[in-house]
Amino acid sequence: MSAISDDSPLVPVNRRRSLFAVLLFLALSSQALSQGTQERVYMLNDYDYNTGDWYNDFFGNHGVWEYSSAHCTITYPQVAGYHHELRLDYDVTAPSSAGGWWELFTYSYSDPNTPMYDLSSFSDLRFSVRAAPGSTSRLYIEFVQGNYEKIKRVEITGITGTMKEYTISLATALSGFDRKRMKSVASVIENGHATALTGTLFFDNLYFTASEPVPATDDALLDLISKRAFRYFLECVHPATGLVRDKASSTDVTSIAAVGFQLAALGIGAERSWITRSDAAARTRQMLRTLLHTKHDASASGSIGYKGFFYHMLDLPTATRAPGSELSSIDASLGLAGVIFAREYFDAPLDPVEAEIRRLGDSLYLRFDWQWMLNSARNIFYMAWYPESGYDLPQWDYLTDETTLICLLAIGSGSVDPAVFYAWSRTPGSYHGATHYQTWWGSLFTYFFAQCWIPGKQLGLDHGSPTAVNWWENSRAAALTDRQFCIDSSGRYMTYSMNSWGLTACFGPTGYNGGFSKSYGAQPLADAPANHDGTIAPYGAGSCLPFFSEDPSKNEAMAALRNFYYNYPKLWGIYGLKDAFNLGTRADTTDDWYTDDYVGIDSGPLLVMIENYRSGLVWKYFSRNAQINNALRQVFQDTATFTSAGEINVGMPQAFRLEQNFPNPFNPTTVVSSQLPVVSNVKLVVYD
């Protein structure tokens, strides 16, 4: 670290305060306001999860630094329950030595050592610190702009054995800085400044505050939640492939399902003017080029997929198979759903980038070999295939919204008979007198993954025999039952209430889905009992918005989102509502647990379903696709109000391009491709 630059003494807050109590007070105060501003908290590091994590809550790196023979170590001792703090043991007895902890504000693929982050929206930096007996009573907090272009140190004095919170005004401390290009913050214990050259300091709750407008309406709150979720799909992207991270903390791997939601997010962002249409189109084209042109074959490594399907997990820099990943029918289908949406949304007839998006989208859909993934003996789809061992034994033989999506995509291709939609088991389940067709684990996502894309409310009954089913109403019933199950279980679990529900796959205190392969869910379910431990994922209830009243004041999911935003400030972060939280049971005193991460397949459905509730955008463009439109007409009864792709008036195409055939025309087979600027009826005549 560098020498002292414009030192400024700082007076500590001389009374211990519980951060959560302060945050809750701020949240409740702002909730009572009908207008004006509120102070929101953005945690940089609360140290609760850093026993092995490389990242902080801004997904930047963190660690310890030493200069000129200093010795520093950091550990994260437990305070209580899930609450940890940072312990810094230091020795700066050597002349000119110095050391401390450091935090980067973000992660950069192009320059990992000098990432830039915009702090201009934040008002203060706050943190708490206490000293072990015989340790220094003062230190510096150091800010760095860019590649050490500017450095500012703020002196912290009056450190005692009692934990105290300090506030640094960024407007004052960073006066003259370009706050849009900030790199890091660090503690500095320096020989020549420290009052004790060896010792131990304890730090907790390093966070920024921001003065933000109070959402004046429910729609304004939805806009805020959506815009923050969109930022995840905009910022957590690898420049080489254009693909989003599987989760915010995973800088080297993506999920093809998350990529599908990323494609939808770009269209939503363009529609909402959060990004220019041209930028969204350019990003979409890069993604589709990656998906189509990355090696695609049966190789166990170095390939993106096989037979049109994609591997579930992909190496982010190369878009090739992550070690051990399966070729997944559902995750590939979610990726394809995003491709189809993008193919329809970017419909400008004369824009060359959007025209290429449509060509790429068509090629990707046509490449899927649905018959290859179908178990023809049972007329159901395999869940997965491995290049080392072939098809996985589990198959899609039980109701889930995932099966619905796979079947519709396959039927739309024209290569699979619509009977495939009725081959899986339809088993009703009941909870306290309420009955719906249940899924295997009762997880909410298994009732809305297809509903993210298809306008289920308009479709009515399917053509099932002897019983036709309205799958939209079935999903709505499942959401209401999930809510009731949480209400009934609230006597034990602190997190559950009438406005805190949504049992679905997510992070939990002891791992993903609580460390079980079975995802979180509610009764009824086929594989009883339900796996639940008090963990709630905001995307679960939030993704159910469209199932309830169009009046947000009467919408059960809207009530849950209000509750999450206003009453649980630690649940809010740089990308909006975090993945999950758990307040424990009423019988224990365990500290509350909040994840610090975001997941693409969780933030994605939340963003998509909020937008569908507000405008129907994703439903509109996905169902406009000719193949999807045809599949919906074959499977559902109430499709008379649909506009088929052939009925869309796009005008007479004025341009045509014929590509060179490949391979050599003397081969047994050859391919001749052509391009039209718009979807249109054509007459093709082949002469021998």
Short mmCIF file of C-alpha atoms in Angstrom, two decimals, residues 31 217-218 221-222 499-500 538 541-542 552 555-568:
data_model
loop_
_atom_site.label_atom_id
_atom_site.label_comp_id
_atom_site.label_asym_id
_atom_site.label_seq_id
_atom_site.Cartn_x
_atom_site.Cartn_y
_atom_site.Cartn_z
CA GLN A 31 -42.06 1.77 4.59
CA THR A 217 -46.29 2.51 -6.03
CA ASP A 218 -46.23 -1.26 -6.25
CA LEU A 221 -41.24 -1.45 -6.55
CA LEU A 222 -41.57 -4.10 -9.26
CA ASN A 499 -46.37 -12.85 3.35
CA SER A 500 -43.22 -14.96 3.49
CA PRO A 538 -38.00 -14.57 -2.70
CA ALA A 541 -43.34 -16.21 -4.39
CA GLY A 542 -42.27 -13.41 -6.76
CA PRO A 552 -51.44 -5.54 -6.84
CA ASN A 555 -52.10 -10.01 -5.08
CA GLU A 556 -50.58 -12.50 -2.62
CA ALA A 557 -47.21 -12.55 -4.38
CA MET A 558 -47.03 -8.76 -4.43
CA ALA A 559 -47.63 -8.75 -0.68
CA ALA A 560 -44.70 -11.13 -0.27
CA LEU A 561 -42.39 -8.96 -2.38
CA ARG A 562 -43.34 -5.89 -0.34
CA ASN A 563 -42.54 -7.81 2.81
CA PHE A 564 -39.17 -9.01 1.53
CA TYR A 565 -38.11 -5.54 0.40
CA TYR A 566 -39.29 -3.40 3.30
CA ASN A 567 -38.92 -5.72 6.30
CA TYR A 568 -35.73 -7.64 5.55
#
